[in-house]
Structure formats: C-alpha cells, structure tokens
mmCIF file of C-alpha atoms and ligand atoms in Angstrom:
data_model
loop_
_atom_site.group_PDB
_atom_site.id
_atom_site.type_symbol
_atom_site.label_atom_id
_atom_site.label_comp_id
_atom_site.label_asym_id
_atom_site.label_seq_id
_atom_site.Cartn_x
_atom_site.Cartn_y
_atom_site.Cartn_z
ATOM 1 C CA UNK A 1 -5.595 0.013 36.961
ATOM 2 C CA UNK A 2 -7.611 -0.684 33.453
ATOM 3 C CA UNK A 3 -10.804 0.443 33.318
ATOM 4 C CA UNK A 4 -13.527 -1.841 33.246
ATOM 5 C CA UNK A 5 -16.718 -1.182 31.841
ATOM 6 C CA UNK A 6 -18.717 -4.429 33.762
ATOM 7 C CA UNK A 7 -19.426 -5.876 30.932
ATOM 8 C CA UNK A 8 -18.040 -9.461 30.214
ATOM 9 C CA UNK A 9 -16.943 -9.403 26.586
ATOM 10 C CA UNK A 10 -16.889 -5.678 26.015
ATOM 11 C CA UNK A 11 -14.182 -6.319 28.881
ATOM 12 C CA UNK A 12 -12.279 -9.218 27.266
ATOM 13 C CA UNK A 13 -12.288 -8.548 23.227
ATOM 14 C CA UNK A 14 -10.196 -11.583 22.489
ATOM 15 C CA UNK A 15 -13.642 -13.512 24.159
ATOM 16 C CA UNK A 16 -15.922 -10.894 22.096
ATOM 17 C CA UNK A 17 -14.680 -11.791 18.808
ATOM 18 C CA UNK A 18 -14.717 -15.519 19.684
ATOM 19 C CA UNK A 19 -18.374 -15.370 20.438
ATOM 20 C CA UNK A 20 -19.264 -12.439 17.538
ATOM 21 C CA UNK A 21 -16.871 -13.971 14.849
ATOM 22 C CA UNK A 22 -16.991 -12.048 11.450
ATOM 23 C CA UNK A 23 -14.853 -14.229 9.089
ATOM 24 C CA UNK A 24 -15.966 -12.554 6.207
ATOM 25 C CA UNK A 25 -15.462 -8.989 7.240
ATOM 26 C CA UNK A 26 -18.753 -8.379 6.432
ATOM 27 C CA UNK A 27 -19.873 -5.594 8.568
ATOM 28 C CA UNK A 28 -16.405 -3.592 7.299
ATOM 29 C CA UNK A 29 -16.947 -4.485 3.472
ATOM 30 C CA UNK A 30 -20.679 -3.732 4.251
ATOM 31 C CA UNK A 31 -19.382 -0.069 5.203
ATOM 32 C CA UNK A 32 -16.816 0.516 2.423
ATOM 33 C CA UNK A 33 -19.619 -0.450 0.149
ATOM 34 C CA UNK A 34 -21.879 2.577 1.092
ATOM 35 C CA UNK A 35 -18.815 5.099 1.605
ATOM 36 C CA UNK A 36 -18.014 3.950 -1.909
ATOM 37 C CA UNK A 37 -21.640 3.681 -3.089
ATOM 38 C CA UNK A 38 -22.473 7.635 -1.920
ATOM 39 C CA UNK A 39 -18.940 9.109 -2.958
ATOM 40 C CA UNK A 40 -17.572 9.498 0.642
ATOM 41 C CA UNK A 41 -13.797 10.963 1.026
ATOM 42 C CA UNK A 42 -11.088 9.089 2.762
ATOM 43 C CA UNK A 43 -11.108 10.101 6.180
ATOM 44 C CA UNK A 44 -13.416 7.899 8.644
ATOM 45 C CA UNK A 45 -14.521 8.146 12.024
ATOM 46 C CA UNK A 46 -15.651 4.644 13.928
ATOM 47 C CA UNK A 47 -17.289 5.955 16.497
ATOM 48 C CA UNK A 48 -18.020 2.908 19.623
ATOM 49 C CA UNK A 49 -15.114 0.826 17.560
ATOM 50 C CA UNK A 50 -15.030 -1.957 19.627
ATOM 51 C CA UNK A 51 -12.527 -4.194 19.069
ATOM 52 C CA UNK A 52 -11.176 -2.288 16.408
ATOM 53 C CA UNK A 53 -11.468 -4.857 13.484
ATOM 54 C CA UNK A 54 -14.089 -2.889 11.101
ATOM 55 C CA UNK A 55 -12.171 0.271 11.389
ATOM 56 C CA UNK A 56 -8.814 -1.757 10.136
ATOM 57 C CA UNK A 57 -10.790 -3.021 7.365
ATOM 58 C CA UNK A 58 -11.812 0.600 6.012
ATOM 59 C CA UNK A 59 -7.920 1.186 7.062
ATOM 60 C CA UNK A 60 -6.393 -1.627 4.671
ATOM 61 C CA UNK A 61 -9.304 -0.269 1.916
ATOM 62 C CA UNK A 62 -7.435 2.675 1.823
ATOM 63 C CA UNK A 63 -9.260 5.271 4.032
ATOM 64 C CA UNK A 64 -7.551 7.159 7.064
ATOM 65 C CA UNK A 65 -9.663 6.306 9.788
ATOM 66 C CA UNK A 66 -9.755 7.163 13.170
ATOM 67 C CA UNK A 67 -11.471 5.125 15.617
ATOM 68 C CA UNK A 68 -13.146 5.563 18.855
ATOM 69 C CA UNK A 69 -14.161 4.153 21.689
ATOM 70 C CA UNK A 70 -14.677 4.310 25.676
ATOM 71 C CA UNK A 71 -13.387 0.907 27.064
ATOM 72 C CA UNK A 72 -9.502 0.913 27.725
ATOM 73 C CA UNK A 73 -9.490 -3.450 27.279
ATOM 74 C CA UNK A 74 -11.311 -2.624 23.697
ATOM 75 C CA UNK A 75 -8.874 0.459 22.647
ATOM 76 C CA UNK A 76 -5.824 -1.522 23.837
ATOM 77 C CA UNK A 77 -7.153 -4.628 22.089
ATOM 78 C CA UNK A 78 -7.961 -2.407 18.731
ATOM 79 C CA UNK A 79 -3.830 -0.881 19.331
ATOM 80 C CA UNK A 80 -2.488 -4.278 19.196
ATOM 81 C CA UNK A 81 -4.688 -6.563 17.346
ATOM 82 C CA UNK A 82 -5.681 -4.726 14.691
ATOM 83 C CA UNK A 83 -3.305 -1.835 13.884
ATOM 84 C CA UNK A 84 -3.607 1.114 11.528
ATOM 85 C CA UNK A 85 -6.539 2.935 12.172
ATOM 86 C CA UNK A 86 -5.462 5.950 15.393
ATOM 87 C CA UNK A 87 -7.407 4.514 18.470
ATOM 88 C CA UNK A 88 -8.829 7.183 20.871
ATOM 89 C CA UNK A 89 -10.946 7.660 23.983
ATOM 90 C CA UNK A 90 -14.067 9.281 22.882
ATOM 91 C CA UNK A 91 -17.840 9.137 24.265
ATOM 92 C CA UNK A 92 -20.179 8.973 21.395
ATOM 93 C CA UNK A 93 -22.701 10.935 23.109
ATOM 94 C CA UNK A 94 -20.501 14.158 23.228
ATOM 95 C CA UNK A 95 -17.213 14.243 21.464
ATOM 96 C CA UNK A 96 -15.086 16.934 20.404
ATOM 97 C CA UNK A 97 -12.095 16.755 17.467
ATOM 98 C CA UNK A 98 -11.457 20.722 18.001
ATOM 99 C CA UNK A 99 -10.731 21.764 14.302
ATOM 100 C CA UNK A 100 -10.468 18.546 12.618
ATOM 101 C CA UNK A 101 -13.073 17.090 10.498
ATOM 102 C CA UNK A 102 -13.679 13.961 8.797
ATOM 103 C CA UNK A 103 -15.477 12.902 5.761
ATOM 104 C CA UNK A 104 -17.714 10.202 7.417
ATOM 105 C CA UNK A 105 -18.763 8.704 10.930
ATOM 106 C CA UNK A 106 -19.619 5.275 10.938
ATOM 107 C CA UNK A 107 -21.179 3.879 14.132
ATOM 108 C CA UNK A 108 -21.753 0.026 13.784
ATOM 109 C CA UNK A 109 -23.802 -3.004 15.425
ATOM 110 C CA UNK A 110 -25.885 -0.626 17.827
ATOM 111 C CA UNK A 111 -23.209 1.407 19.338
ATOM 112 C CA UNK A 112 -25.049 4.553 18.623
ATOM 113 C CA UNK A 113 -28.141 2.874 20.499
ATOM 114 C CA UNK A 114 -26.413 3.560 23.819
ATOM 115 C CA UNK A 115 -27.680 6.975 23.463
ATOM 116 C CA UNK A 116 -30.395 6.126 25.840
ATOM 117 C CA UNK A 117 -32.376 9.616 26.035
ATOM 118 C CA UNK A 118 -33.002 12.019 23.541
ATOM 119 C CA UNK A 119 -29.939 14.768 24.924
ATOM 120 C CA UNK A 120 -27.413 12.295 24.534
ATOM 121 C CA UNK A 121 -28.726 11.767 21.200
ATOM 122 C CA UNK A 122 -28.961 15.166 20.707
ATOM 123 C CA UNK A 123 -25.315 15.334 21.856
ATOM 124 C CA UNK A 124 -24.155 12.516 19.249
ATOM 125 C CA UNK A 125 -25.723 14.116 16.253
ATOM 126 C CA UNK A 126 -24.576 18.131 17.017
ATOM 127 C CA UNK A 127 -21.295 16.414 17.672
ATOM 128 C CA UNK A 128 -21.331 14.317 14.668
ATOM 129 C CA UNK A 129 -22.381 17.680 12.745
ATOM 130 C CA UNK A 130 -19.476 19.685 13.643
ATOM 131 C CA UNK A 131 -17.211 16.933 12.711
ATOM 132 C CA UNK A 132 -18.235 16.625 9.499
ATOM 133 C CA UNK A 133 -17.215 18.262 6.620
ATOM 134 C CA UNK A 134 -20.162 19.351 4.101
ATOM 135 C CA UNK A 135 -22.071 16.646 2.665
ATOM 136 C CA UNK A 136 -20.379 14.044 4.618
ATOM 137 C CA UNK A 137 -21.753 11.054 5.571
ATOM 138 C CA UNK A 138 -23.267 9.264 8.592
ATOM 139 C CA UNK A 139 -23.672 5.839 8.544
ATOM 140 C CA UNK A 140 -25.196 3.402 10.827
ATOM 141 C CA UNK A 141 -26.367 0.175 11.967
ATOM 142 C CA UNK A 142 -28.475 -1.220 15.095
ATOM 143 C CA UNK A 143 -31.172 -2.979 16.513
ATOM 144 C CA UNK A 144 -34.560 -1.472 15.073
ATOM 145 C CA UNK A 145 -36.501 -0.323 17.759
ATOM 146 C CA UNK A 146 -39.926 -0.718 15.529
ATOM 147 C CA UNK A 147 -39.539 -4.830 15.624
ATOM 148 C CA UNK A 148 -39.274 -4.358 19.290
ATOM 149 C CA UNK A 149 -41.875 -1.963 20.444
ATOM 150 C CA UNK A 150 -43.959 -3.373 17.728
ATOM 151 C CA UNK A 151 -44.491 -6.416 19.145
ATOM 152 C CA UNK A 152 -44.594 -9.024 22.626
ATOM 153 C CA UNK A 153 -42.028 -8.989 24.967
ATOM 154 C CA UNK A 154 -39.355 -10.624 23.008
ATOM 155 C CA UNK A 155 -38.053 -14.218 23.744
ATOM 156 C CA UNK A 156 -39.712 -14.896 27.099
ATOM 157 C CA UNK A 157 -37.702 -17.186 28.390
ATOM 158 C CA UNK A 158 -34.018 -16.354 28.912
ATOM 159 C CA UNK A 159 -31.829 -17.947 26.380
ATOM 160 C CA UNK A 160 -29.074 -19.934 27.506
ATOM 161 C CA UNK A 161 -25.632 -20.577 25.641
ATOM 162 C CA UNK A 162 -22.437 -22.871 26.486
ATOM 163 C CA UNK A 163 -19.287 -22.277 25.360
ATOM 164 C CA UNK A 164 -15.658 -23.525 25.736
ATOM 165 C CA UNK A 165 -13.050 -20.800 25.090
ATOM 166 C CA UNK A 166 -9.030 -21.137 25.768
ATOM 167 C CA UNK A 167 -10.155 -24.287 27.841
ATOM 168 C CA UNK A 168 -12.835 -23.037 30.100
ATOM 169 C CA UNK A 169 -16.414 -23.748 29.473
ATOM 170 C CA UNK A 170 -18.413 -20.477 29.898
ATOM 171 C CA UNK A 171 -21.967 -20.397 30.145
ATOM 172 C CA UNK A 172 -24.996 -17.629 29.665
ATOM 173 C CA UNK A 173 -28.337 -16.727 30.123
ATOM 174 C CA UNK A 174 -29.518 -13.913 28.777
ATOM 175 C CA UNK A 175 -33.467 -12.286 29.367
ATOM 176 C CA UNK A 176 -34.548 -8.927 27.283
ATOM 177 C CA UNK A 177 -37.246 -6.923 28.543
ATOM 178 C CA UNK A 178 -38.674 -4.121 26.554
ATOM 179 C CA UNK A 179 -39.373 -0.912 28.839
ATOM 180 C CA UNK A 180 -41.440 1.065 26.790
ATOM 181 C CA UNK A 181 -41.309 4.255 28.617
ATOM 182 C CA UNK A 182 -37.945 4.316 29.091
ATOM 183 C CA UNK A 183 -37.494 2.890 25.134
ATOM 184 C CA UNK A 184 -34.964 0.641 26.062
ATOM 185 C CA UNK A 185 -34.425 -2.835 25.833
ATOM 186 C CA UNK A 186 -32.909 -4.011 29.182
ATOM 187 C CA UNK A 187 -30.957 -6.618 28.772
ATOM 188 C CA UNK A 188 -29.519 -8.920 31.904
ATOM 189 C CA UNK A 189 -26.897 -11.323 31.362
ATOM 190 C CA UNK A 190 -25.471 -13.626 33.777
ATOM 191 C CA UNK A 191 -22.414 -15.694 33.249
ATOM 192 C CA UNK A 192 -20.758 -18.545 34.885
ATOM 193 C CA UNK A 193 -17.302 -20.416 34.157
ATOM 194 C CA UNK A 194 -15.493 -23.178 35.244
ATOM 195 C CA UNK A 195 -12.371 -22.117 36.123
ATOM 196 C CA UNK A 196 -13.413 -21.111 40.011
ATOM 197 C CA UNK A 197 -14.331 -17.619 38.704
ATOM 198 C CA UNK A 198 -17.751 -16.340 41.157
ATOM 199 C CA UNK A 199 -20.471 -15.511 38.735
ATOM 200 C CA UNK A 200 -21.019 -12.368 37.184
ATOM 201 C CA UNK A 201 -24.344 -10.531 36.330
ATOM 202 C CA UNK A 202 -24.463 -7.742 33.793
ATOM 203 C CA UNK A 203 -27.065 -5.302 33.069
ATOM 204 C CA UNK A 204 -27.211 -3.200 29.667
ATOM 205 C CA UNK A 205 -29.356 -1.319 27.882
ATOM 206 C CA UNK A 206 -30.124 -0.061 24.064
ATOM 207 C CA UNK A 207 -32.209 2.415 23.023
ATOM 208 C CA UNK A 208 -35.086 1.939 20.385
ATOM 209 C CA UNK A 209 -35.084 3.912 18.078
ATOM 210 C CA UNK A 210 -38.532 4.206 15.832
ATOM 211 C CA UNK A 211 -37.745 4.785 12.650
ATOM 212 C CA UNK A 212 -39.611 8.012 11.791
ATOM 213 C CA UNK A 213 -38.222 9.147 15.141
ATOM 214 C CA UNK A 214 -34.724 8.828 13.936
ATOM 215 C CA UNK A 215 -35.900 10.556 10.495
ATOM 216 C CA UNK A 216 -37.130 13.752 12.780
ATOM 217 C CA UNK A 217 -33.990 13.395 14.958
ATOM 218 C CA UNK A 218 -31.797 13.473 11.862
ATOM 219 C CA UNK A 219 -34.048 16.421 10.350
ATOM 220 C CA UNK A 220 -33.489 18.412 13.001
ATOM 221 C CA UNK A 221 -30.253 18.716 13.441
ATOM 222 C CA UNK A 222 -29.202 19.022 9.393
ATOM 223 C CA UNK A 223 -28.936 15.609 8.011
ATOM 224 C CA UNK A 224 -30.805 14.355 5.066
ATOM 225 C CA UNK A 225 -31.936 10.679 5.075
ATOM 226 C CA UNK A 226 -30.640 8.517 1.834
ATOM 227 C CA UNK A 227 -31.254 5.386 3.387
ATOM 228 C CA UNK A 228 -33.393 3.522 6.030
ATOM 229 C CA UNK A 229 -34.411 0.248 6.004
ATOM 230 C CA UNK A 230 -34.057 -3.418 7.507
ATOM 231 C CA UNK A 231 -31.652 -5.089 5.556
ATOM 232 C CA UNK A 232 -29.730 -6.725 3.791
ATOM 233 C CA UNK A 233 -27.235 -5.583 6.198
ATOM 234 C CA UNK A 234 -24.206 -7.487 8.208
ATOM 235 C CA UNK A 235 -26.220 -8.728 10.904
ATOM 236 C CA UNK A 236 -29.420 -9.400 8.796
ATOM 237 C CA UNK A 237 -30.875 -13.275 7.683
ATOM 238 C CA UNK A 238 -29.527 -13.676 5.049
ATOM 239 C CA UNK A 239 -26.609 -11.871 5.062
ATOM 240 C CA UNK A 240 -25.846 -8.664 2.959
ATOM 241 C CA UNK A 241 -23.664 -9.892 0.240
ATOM 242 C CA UNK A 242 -21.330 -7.288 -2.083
ATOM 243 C CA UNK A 243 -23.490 -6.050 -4.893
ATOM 244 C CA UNK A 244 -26.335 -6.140 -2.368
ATOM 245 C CA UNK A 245 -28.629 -2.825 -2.744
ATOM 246 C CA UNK A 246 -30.101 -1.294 0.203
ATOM 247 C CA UNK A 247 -33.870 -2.864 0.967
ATOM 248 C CA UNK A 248 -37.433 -0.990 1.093
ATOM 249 C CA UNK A 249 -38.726 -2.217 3.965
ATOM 250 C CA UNK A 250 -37.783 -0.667 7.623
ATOM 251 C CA UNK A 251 -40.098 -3.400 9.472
ATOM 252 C CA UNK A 252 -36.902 -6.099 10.127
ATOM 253 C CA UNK A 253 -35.106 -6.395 13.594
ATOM 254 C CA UNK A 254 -31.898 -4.072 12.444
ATOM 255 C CA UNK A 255 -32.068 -0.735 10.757
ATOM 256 C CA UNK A 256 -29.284 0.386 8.283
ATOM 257 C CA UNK A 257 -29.054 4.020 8.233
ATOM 258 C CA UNK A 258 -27.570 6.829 5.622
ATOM 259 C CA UNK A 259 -27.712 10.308 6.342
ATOM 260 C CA UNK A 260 -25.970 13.409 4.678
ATOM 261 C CA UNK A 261 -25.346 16.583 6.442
ATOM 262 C CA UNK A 262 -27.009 19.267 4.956
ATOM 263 C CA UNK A 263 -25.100 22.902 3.765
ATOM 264 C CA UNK A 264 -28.284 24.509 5.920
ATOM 265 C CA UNK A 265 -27.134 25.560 9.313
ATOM 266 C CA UNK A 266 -30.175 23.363 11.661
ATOM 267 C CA UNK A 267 -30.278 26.722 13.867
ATOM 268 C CA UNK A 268 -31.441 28.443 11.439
ATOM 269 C CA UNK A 269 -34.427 26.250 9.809
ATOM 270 C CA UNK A 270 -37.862 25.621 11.337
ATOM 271 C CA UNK A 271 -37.965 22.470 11.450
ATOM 272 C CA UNK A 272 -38.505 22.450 15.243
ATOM 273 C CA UNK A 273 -41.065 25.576 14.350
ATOM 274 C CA UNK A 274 -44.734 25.924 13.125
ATOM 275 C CA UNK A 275 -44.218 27.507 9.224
ATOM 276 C CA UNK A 276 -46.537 30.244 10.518
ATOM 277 C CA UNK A 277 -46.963 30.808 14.356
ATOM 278 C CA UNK A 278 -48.744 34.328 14.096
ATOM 279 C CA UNK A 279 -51.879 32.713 11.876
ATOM 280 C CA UNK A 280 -51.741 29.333 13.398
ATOM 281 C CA UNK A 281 -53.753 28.541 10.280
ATOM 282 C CA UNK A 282 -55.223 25.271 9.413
ATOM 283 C CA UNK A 283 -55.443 24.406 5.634
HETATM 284 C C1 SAM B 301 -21.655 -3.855 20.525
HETATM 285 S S1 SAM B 301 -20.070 -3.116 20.570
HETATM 286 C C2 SAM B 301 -19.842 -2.764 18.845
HETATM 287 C C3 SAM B 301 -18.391 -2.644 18.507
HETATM 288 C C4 SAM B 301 -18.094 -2.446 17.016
HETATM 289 N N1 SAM B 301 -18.690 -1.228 16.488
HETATM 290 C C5 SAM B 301 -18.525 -3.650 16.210
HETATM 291 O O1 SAM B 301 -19.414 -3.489 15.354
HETATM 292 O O2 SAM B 301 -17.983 -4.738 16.420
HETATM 293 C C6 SAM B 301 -20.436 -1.520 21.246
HETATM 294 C C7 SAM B 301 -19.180 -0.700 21.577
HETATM 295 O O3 SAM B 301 -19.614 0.605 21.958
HETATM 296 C C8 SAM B 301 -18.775 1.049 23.015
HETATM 297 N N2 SAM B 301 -19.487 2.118 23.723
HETATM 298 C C9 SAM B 301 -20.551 2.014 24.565
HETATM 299 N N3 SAM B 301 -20.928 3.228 24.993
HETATM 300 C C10 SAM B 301 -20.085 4.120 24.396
HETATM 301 C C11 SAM B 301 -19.975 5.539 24.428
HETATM 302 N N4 SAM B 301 -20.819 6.273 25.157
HETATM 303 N N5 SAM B 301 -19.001 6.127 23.701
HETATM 304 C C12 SAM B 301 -18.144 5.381 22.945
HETATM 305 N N6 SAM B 301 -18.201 4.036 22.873
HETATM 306 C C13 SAM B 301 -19.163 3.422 23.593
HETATM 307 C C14 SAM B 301 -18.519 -0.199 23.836
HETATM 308 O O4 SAM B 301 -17.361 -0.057 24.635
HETATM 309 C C15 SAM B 301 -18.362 -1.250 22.737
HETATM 310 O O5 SAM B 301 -17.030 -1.378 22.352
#
C-alpha cells in the first residue's frame, strides 16, 4: 500500500502542480542563481523535493543533485515525471548520508518550516552540517514568520477556491490561525469534489520562524548568514526576475535565506556561552 501523508495535493502531485504551476521555473532558476552567485560546487541536495521539478531544473543546469523527500506519491511522481536528479526517502528533520557529502542543501517553498520545535530544527541544521562539505551552502525559502506574528490573525475569513481539474470540479476553503505559543501557523483545509468523493479535511502546520531567531539558530550550530531578507524571491509580488539581487528588507511575508557553514567546529565556540562566566561582568 502507498503511503499517504493526508494531505490532498502533497498526495496527488499531478493536482499539486496544477494548482502551484511554475511555468517559468522560477523557483529552480531562482536557486541556480544563488549556487552560481556564491560559487557553490555541483553536487545538490533538495531536501522536502516535492514533486521533484526544481531539483530537475538544477539537474538539466548541470549539477548532480540528489533529492529528498518523505511522501512515496511525491518521490514516485519526482521518479517518473521529472527524471535525473536520485530520489530518496529522507526526513528533513534528521537525515543521515553516512560518508557522503554534498556541496549545497537547498530546501524550498517552506519545507524546512515543518520543523515545528526547536529539536527538530536542531536536528535539520546538525544534519545539514555534517552533510556539507566546508563552506558549502544552505539555501532556503519560506513563509516569514515576522509578517505573521507581527501582525492580526491573518485573513479572517476562510478563503474559498473552485477548481476544475481532469473533469472534476474541486473546491476549498482554507482558514490560518496563528498560535503564537506554539509558533505555528495552523492551517485547516477542507476539500470537496464532484465526482462522489466524501469530503476531506486536512490539518497542517508551519513553523515561524523570526528572523533573528533563525540568525541565532544558524549561529549556533556553524553557519554564517550571507543573506536574509523578503524578496525578490520565487514566491514574492513581483516576482524575482534573473539579474534580480537579493533585497534589504526582512519585513515581507517570505524570507530567502543564505547561510555558509563555517570551518569552526559549533562544539567548540561559545556561542551558546557567556564570554566570561567566572566575572559575570557587566561593561
Ligand atoms: C510545500 S511542499 C514543497 C515542495 C518543493 N520543495 C517545492 O518547492 O515545490 C513541501 C514538501 O515537504 C515534504 N515534507 C514535509 N515534511 C517533511 C519531512 N519531515 N522530511 C522531508 N520532506 C518533508 C512534503 O512531503 C512536501 O513534498
């Protein structure tokens, strides 16, 4: 039996890139455009692929990418659809490539936002760490947990949207709701169709991410921050075009990250530690 994650689209791909088309390729050309930008090697890891198609992209710009992800329908989608990259079953939270390295991770469009608490983030950067080689390259891009927790509950009532897809009209409605304890945003979706199928009601959940939280997060376990900010990205208004420089700005509703590992082993620094615990001086 496939495994099925309960979620409608991450469940049907075909239906997830019908209702998140990227004609343009942008979020893959936005990608190659920072490996290229900050000197990356060739070898790539897509880490929360999805349905495989930005990972192909670096694949056809010439990298050797590996690509992971946890939903069988999306890997077997990925296999077939968009061929190339080597598809995997990985958890982003906690993965493990034994002795092989690579010389970037990217994570795209909020997959590394279902870290929900700080150990499985914890988890995704040591693992991204020790599959890095020196000086290679994280990049990222998600929701920005700053536009959400820095303002009202978004879009109060739930948005609806209608659809028609291979000849069955499909139709959504979709409520956020910001926990701010938790920092999540809680999102339930509940679909209906017309071809006799029952309803179906989905729950998910991203984490948000404050930007200077990230920054420590990062810090801490031996990356340094090149880039932060709120666009122009793939998923930003407008759109990032090529040529595009990263923006200054980190107040937007997605975040664009770069990070470097460090050569400084993050066991051995203080950044966790008071620079002098004996005095506990103030200047
Ligand atoms: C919003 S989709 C993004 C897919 C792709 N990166 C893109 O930009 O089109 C998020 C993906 O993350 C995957 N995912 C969720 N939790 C994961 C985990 N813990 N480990 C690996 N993949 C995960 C989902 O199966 C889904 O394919």
């Amino acid at each position: 039996m496939r495994h099925r994650t309960g979620n409608l689209l991450t469940d049907n791909p075909e239906l997830y890139e019908a209702r998140f088309p990227d004609p343009e390729h942008l979020a893959g050309r936005w990608a190659q455009d920072i490996l290229c930008r900050h000197g990356a090697g060739p070898t790539v890891l897509d880490l929360g692929c999805g349905t495989g198609r930005d990972a192909a992209w670096l694949h056809h710009a010439g990298r050797r990418v590996t690509a992971a992800d946890l939903s069988a329908p999306m890997l077997a989608h990925a296999r077939a659809r968009h061929p190339g990259p080597a598809y995997v079953t990985a958890d982003l939270s906690r993965f493990d490539f034994g002795q092989r390295v690579f010389d970037a991770v990217v994570c795209l469009d909020s997959s590394l936002l279902y870290c929900h608490t700080n150990e499985q983030l914890d988890g995704f950067l040591r693992s991204c760490r020790r599959t890095l080689v020196p000086g290679g390259l994280l990049v990222a891009e998600m929701r920005n947990g700053a536009y959400f927790l820095g303002r009202d509950e978004p879009a109060t009532a739930p948005a609806v949207s209608r659809f028609t897809w291979h000849g069955t009209a499909y139709r959504s409605t979709t409520a956020l709701r910001v926990d701010r304890a938790a920092q999540l945003l809680r999102r339930t979706r509940s679909w209906t169709a017309d071809d006799g199928s029952p309803p179906v009601v989905e729950h998910s959940a991203w984490r948000l991410l404050l930007p200077q939280e990230l920054r420590h997060f990062l810090t801490v376990h031996g990356f340094d921050v090149l880039a932060l900010h709120d666009g122009p990205g793939p998923r930003t208004e407008p759109a990032w075009q090529p040529g595009a420089g990263p923006g200054d700005t980190a107040d937007g509703d997605r975040l664009h990250l770069v990070a470097r590992k460090t050569t400084v082993d993050p066991a051995r620094t203080s950044a966790a530690e008071p620079a002098n615990p004996a005095t506990g001086e103030q200047p």
